[in-house]
Amino acid sequence: MRSIYCFIVIVALVVCSVEGKAWQANYDEAKIPKYTLPDPLVMADGSKVVSPEQWRTKRRAEILDLFKKHVYGAMPSAMSIAHVDRVSFIDNALAGKARLLQESFYFKKDRSGPKIDVCVFLPPKTKKVKAYPAFLILNFFGNRTIHTDENIRMYTGHARLKPGRAGRGGKWPIEDIVGRGYALVTACYNNFDIDHRVQGPKFDDGVHQLYPKYQGRSDNWASIGAWAWGMSRILDYLEKLEFVDAKRVVAMGHSRLGKTALWAGATDQRFALVISNNSGCGGAALARRRIGESVWRINTSFPHWFCAKHKEYNDNENVMPVDQHMLISLIAPRPVYVGSATGDKWADPRGEFLSCVGADAVYKLLNTSGLASHSLPAIEKPLVGTINYHLRKGKHDVTKFDWTQYLDFADRYIK
Ligand code: GTR
């Protein structure tokens, strides 16, 4: 009896005290604090944005700047790729269903510093198509972990790689992707910046070492920013690769990499489409709702993901000059897809939907169809429009259902 009592006390202490603070995630809609979302169509000087022209020339830049200063940090300009080394190019990957090109690129002439190992899966060779539309997706644990094909070389970078392990997002349906006529391009996010917090955030390794001037600032370039910047550098690489049509590339990501895909789509308008899967707090979910993961919680668990200034909004979301609907607005008028899951309460599926609702006025102003409805759709009944949204059954993951919708979405625009 006594040991059961002790067990209950210990569990209660663990649940109630996260990093020295009494805290428990709220999952109750009735307990959401009152909030008003900033209006993406009201300029900093209070005037209303009434024309697409005003959005394009003024308001969009204001919002982008706010996200850099208050959320993700500065975004350095492009650094050109100094070398691309071909590692292998084979015709018979995935049991003959795909071609596999593996290359590494470097930013420095002497090949010191970051090395990016890219894998490009292509449909089998035909005379008809030369340059394919593509999905660009960073992976968590190394290229080798997304599929069992042993032609994929082992990752030699950061030690977190667990060979053969699918990791977050599971194995990827590469046969289906190339079978539908797309290239799949991937690299491990740790190639750009290792996702660690060794005694606090460290911003002097990975690609951060290329731009030391951003360190120590309130808008310091942090990890999500570095991963998004990395997606843009892969797009630079694709612009020179004859097999991919760089004007038809989808920026896609799951979870923290879903946050990254949204920021990449916002900062780099060359991405034709953007897909965020289960991206949650700091991704598609509205911060002001404070359901599931909150700004304080994410900044405490992952202090290296966002810029230093973002910490000022811990438990203080209402004073943030932006919320995540404005991040989606920055993707307009390009088509975007936000995927949620019923069992992914930590990511606040309704908050992910409400961001789409909040971005709709911008999409409509830009003469697109925007979001088809402002009511949360039924489970597994996707809303199709320029803003796309679904809520599927199940947990935090990328499932077959998700992939089917994302491929159909790409077919509608870039096939
Ligand atoms: C969680 C984090 C989420 C999400 C997820 C992931 O621990 O709280 O924001 O990004 O990790 O990336 O798997």
PDB file of C-alpha atoms in Angstrom, residues 55-176:
ATOM      1  CA  TRP A  55       0.101  42.986 -50.046  1.00  0.00           C
ATOM      2  CA  ARG A  56       2.911  42.151 -52.435  1.00  0.00           C
ATOM      3  CA  THR A  57       4.837  45.388 -52.153  1.00  0.00           C
ATOM      4  CA  LYS A  58       4.338  46.279 -48.471  1.00  0.00           C
ATOM      5  CA  ARG A  59       2.451  44.083 -46.050  1.00  0.00           C
ATOM      6  CA  ARG A  60       4.089  40.781 -46.948  1.00  0.00           C
ATOM      7  CA  ALA A  61       7.533  42.234 -46.242  1.00  0.00           C
ATOM      8  CA  GLU A  62       6.352  43.644 -42.904  1.00  0.00           C
ATOM      9  CA  ILE A  63       5.108  40.246 -41.736  1.00  0.00           C
ATOM     10  CA  LEU A  64       8.201  38.413 -42.957  1.00  0.00           C
ATOM     11  CA  ASP A  65      10.312  40.851 -41.001  1.00  0.00           C
ATOM     12  CA  LEU A  66       8.242  40.299 -37.847  1.00  0.00           C
ATOM     13  CA  PHE A  67       8.743  36.522 -38.055  1.00  0.00           C
ATOM     14  CA  LYS A  68      12.490  37.046 -38.420  1.00  0.00           C
ATOM     15  CA  LYS A  69      12.674  39.400 -35.445  1.00  0.00           C
ATOM     16  CA  HIS A  70      10.308  37.601 -33.082  1.00  0.00           C
ATOM     17  CA  VAL A  71      10.149  33.915 -34.009  1.00  0.00           C
ATOM     18  CA  TYR A  72      12.691  32.184 -36.235  1.00  0.00           C
ATOM     19  CA  GLY A  73      15.530  34.739 -36.356  1.00  0.00           C
ATOM     20  CA  ALA A  74      17.295  36.361 -39.268  1.00  0.00           C
ATOM     21  CA  MET A  75      17.617  34.497 -42.543  1.00  0.00           C
ATOM     22  CA  PRO A  76      21.024  35.008 -44.201  1.00  0.00           C
ATOM     23  CA  SER A  77      21.241  35.383 -47.935  1.00  0.00           C
ATOM     24  CA  ALA A  78      22.191  32.436 -50.103  1.00  0.00           C
ATOM     25  CA  MET A  79      25.688  31.037 -50.029  1.00  0.00           C
ATOM     26  CA  SER A  80      26.718  29.550 -53.323  1.00  0.00           C
ATOM     27  CA  ILE A  81      27.633  25.916 -53.574  1.00  0.00           C
ATOM     28  CA  ALA A  82      31.371  25.527 -54.197  1.00  0.00           C
ATOM     29  CA  HIS A  83      31.432  21.864 -55.252  1.00  0.00           C
ATOM     30  CA  VAL A  84      29.012  19.094 -56.108  1.00  0.00           C
ATOM     31  CA  ASP A  85      30.592  15.620 -55.985  1.00  0.00           C
ATOM     32  CA  ARG A  86      28.762  12.757 -57.621  1.00  0.00           C
ATOM     33  CA  VAL A  87      28.880   9.663 -55.431  1.00  0.00           C
ATOM     34  CA  SER A  88      26.764   7.291 -57.500  1.00  0.00           C
ATOM     35  CA  PHE A  89      23.952   7.187 -60.027  1.00  0.00           C
ATOM     36  CA  ILE A  90      22.212   3.870 -60.520  1.00  0.00           C
ATOM     37  CA  ASP A  91      19.320   2.799 -62.713  1.00  0.00           C
ATOM     38  CA  ASN A  92      18.012  -0.071 -60.646  1.00  0.00           C
ATOM     39  CA  ALA A  93      17.274   1.216 -57.151  1.00  0.00           C
ATOM     40  CA  LEU A  94      14.119   0.023 -55.355  1.00  0.00           C
ATOM     41  CA  ALA A  95      14.216  -3.256 -57.290  1.00  0.00           C
ATOM     42  CA  GLY A  96      14.220  -1.417 -60.622  1.00  0.00           C
ATOM     43  CA  LYS A  97      11.402   0.976 -59.758  1.00  0.00           C
ATOM     44  CA  ALA A  98      13.610   4.069 -59.476  1.00  0.00           C
ATOM     45  CA  ARG A  99      16.888   5.640 -60.409  1.00  0.00           C
ATOM     46  CA  LEU A 100      18.970   6.861 -57.499  1.00  0.00           C
ATOM     47  CA  LEU A 101      21.393   9.758 -57.717  1.00  0.00           C
ATOM     48  CA  GLN A 102      23.578  10.447 -54.686  1.00  0.00           C
ATOM     49  CA  GLU A 103      25.688  13.584 -54.512  1.00  0.00           C
ATOM     50  CA  SER A 104      27.381  15.689 -51.838  1.00  0.00           C
ATOM     51  CA  PHE A 105      27.740  19.423 -51.931  1.00  0.00           C
ATOM     52  CA  TYR A 106      29.947  21.865 -50.049  1.00  0.00           C
ATOM     53  CA  PHE A 107      29.945  25.600 -49.504  1.00  0.00           C
ATOM     54  CA  LYS A 108      33.712  25.954 -49.169  1.00  0.00           C
ATOM     55  CA  LYS A 109      36.240  25.577 -51.952  1.00  0.00           C
ATOM     56  CA  ASP A 110      38.516  23.402 -49.820  1.00  0.00           C
ATOM     57  CA  ARG A 111      35.579  21.137 -48.896  1.00  0.00           C
ATOM     58  CA  SER A 112      35.908  21.995 -45.205  1.00  0.00           C
ATOM     59  CA  GLY A 113      32.780  22.898 -43.228  1.00  0.00           C
ATOM     60  CA  PRO A 114      29.282  21.573 -43.852  1.00  0.00           C
ATOM     61  CA  LYS A 115      28.862  18.726 -46.327  1.00  0.00           C
ATOM     62  CA  ILE A 116      25.362  18.010 -47.567  1.00  0.00           C
ATOM     63  CA  ASP A 117      24.610  14.439 -48.670  1.00  0.00           C
ATOM     64  CA  VAL A 118      21.669  14.537 -51.066  1.00  0.00           C
ATOM     65  CA  CYS A 119      19.660  11.586 -52.358  1.00  0.00           C
ATOM     66  CA  VAL A 120      17.522  12.059 -55.462  1.00  0.00           C
ATOM     67  CA  PHE A 121      15.122   9.269 -56.406  1.00  0.00           C
ATOM     68  CA  LEU A 122      13.881   9.540 -59.988  1.00  0.00           C
ATOM     69  CA  PRO A 123      11.319   7.603 -61.999  1.00  0.00           C
ATOM     70  CA  PRO A 124      12.837   5.046 -64.403  1.00  0.00           C
ATOM     71  CA  LYS A 125      14.316   6.584 -67.540  1.00  0.00           C
ATOM     72  CA  THR A 126      11.956   7.442 -70.399  1.00  0.00           C
ATOM     73  CA  LYS A 127      12.388   9.520 -73.527  1.00  0.00           C
ATOM     74  CA  LYS A 128       9.315  11.572 -72.672  1.00  0.00           C
ATOM     75  CA  VAL A 129      10.324  13.331 -69.458  1.00  0.00           C
ATOM     76  CA  LYS A 130      13.652  14.908 -68.682  1.00  0.00           C
ATOM     77  CA  ALA A 131      12.959  17.125 -65.681  1.00  0.00           C
ATOM     78  CA  TYR A 132      10.520  15.909 -63.023  1.00  0.00           C
ATOM     79  CA  PRO A 133       8.485  17.816 -60.463  1.00  0.00           C
ATOM     80  CA  ALA A 134       9.812  16.951 -57.016  1.00  0.00           C
ATOM     81  CA  PHE A 135       9.087  16.555 -53.320  1.00  0.00           C
ATOM     82  CA  LEU A 136      11.877  18.012 -51.203  1.00  0.00           C
ATOM     83  CA  ILE A 137      11.748  16.605 -47.668  1.00  0.00           C
ATOM     84  CA  LEU A 138      14.460  16.705 -45.014  1.00  0.00           C
ATOM     85  CA  ASN A 139      14.797  13.517 -42.963  1.00  0.00           C
ATOM     86  CA  PHE A 140      15.535  13.026 -39.264  1.00  0.00           C
ATOM     87  CA  PHE A 141      18.001  10.172 -39.005  1.00  0.00           C
ATOM     88  CA  GLY A 142      19.959  10.021 -42.259  1.00  0.00           C
ATOM     89  CA  ASN A 143      19.053   9.104 -45.834  1.00  0.00           C
ATOM     90  CA  ARG A 144      19.605   5.446 -45.167  1.00  0.00           C
ATOM     91  CA  THR A 145      16.725   5.344 -42.696  1.00  0.00           C
ATOM     92  CA  ILE A 146      13.904   6.327 -45.058  1.00  0.00           C
ATOM     93  CA  HIS A 147      13.915   3.065 -47.014  1.00  0.00           C
ATOM     94  CA  THR A 148      15.466  -0.388 -46.730  1.00  0.00           C
ATOM     95  CA  ASP A 149      17.206  -0.207 -50.140  1.00  0.00           C
ATOM     96  CA  GLU A 150      20.885  -0.867 -49.446  1.00  0.00           C
ATOM     97  CA  ASN A 151      21.970   1.313 -52.347  1.00  0.00           C
ATOM     98  CA  ILE A 152      21.363   4.303 -50.105  1.00  0.00           C
ATOM     99  CA  ARG A 153      24.700   5.128 -48.560  1.00  0.00           C
ATOM    100  CA  MET A 154      25.190   5.284 -44.831  1.00  0.00           C
ATOM    101  CA  TYR A 155      25.203   8.670 -43.207  1.00  0.00           C
ATOM    102  CA  THR A 156      28.590   9.561 -41.796  1.00  0.00           C
ATOM    103  CA  GLY A 157      27.666  12.736 -39.955  1.00  0.00           C
ATOM    104  CA  HIS A 158      26.121  13.087 -36.553  1.00  0.00           C
ATOM    105  CA  ALA A 159      26.059  10.037 -34.286  1.00  0.00           C
ATOM    106  CA  ARG A 160      22.308  10.108 -33.650  1.00  0.00           C
ATOM    107  CA  LEU A 161      21.738   7.989 -36.732  1.00  0.00           C
ATOM    108  CA  LYS A 162      20.336   4.568 -35.951  1.00  0.00           C
ATOM    109  CA  PRO A 163      20.896   2.450 -39.072  1.00  0.00           C
ATOM    110  CA  GLY A 164      17.795   0.757 -40.368  1.00  0.00           C
ATOM    111  CA  ARG A 165      15.503   2.715 -38.093  1.00  0.00           C
ATOM    112  CA  ALA A 166      12.685   4.553 -39.776  1.00  0.00           C
ATOM    113  CA  GLY A 167      12.461   7.275 -37.144  1.00  0.00           C
ATOM    114  CA  ARG A 168       9.755   9.918 -37.141  1.00  0.00           C
ATOM    115  CA  GLY A 169       7.585   9.799 -40.194  1.00  0.00           C
ATOM    116  CA  GLY A 170       8.231   6.094 -40.795  1.00  0.00           C
ATOM    117  CA  LYS A 171       9.541   4.580 -44.002  1.00  0.00           C
ATOM    118  CA  TRP A 172       8.677   6.691 -47.019  1.00  0.00           C
ATOM    119  CA  PRO A 173       6.518   5.374 -49.903  1.00  0.00           C
ATOM    120  CA  ILE A 174       9.194   6.174 -52.471  1.00  0.00           C
ATOM    121  CA  GLU A 175       7.854   3.613 -54.982  1.00  0.00           C
ATOM    122  CA  ASP A 176       4.486   5.439 -54.949  1.00  0.00           C
TER     123      ASP A 176
END
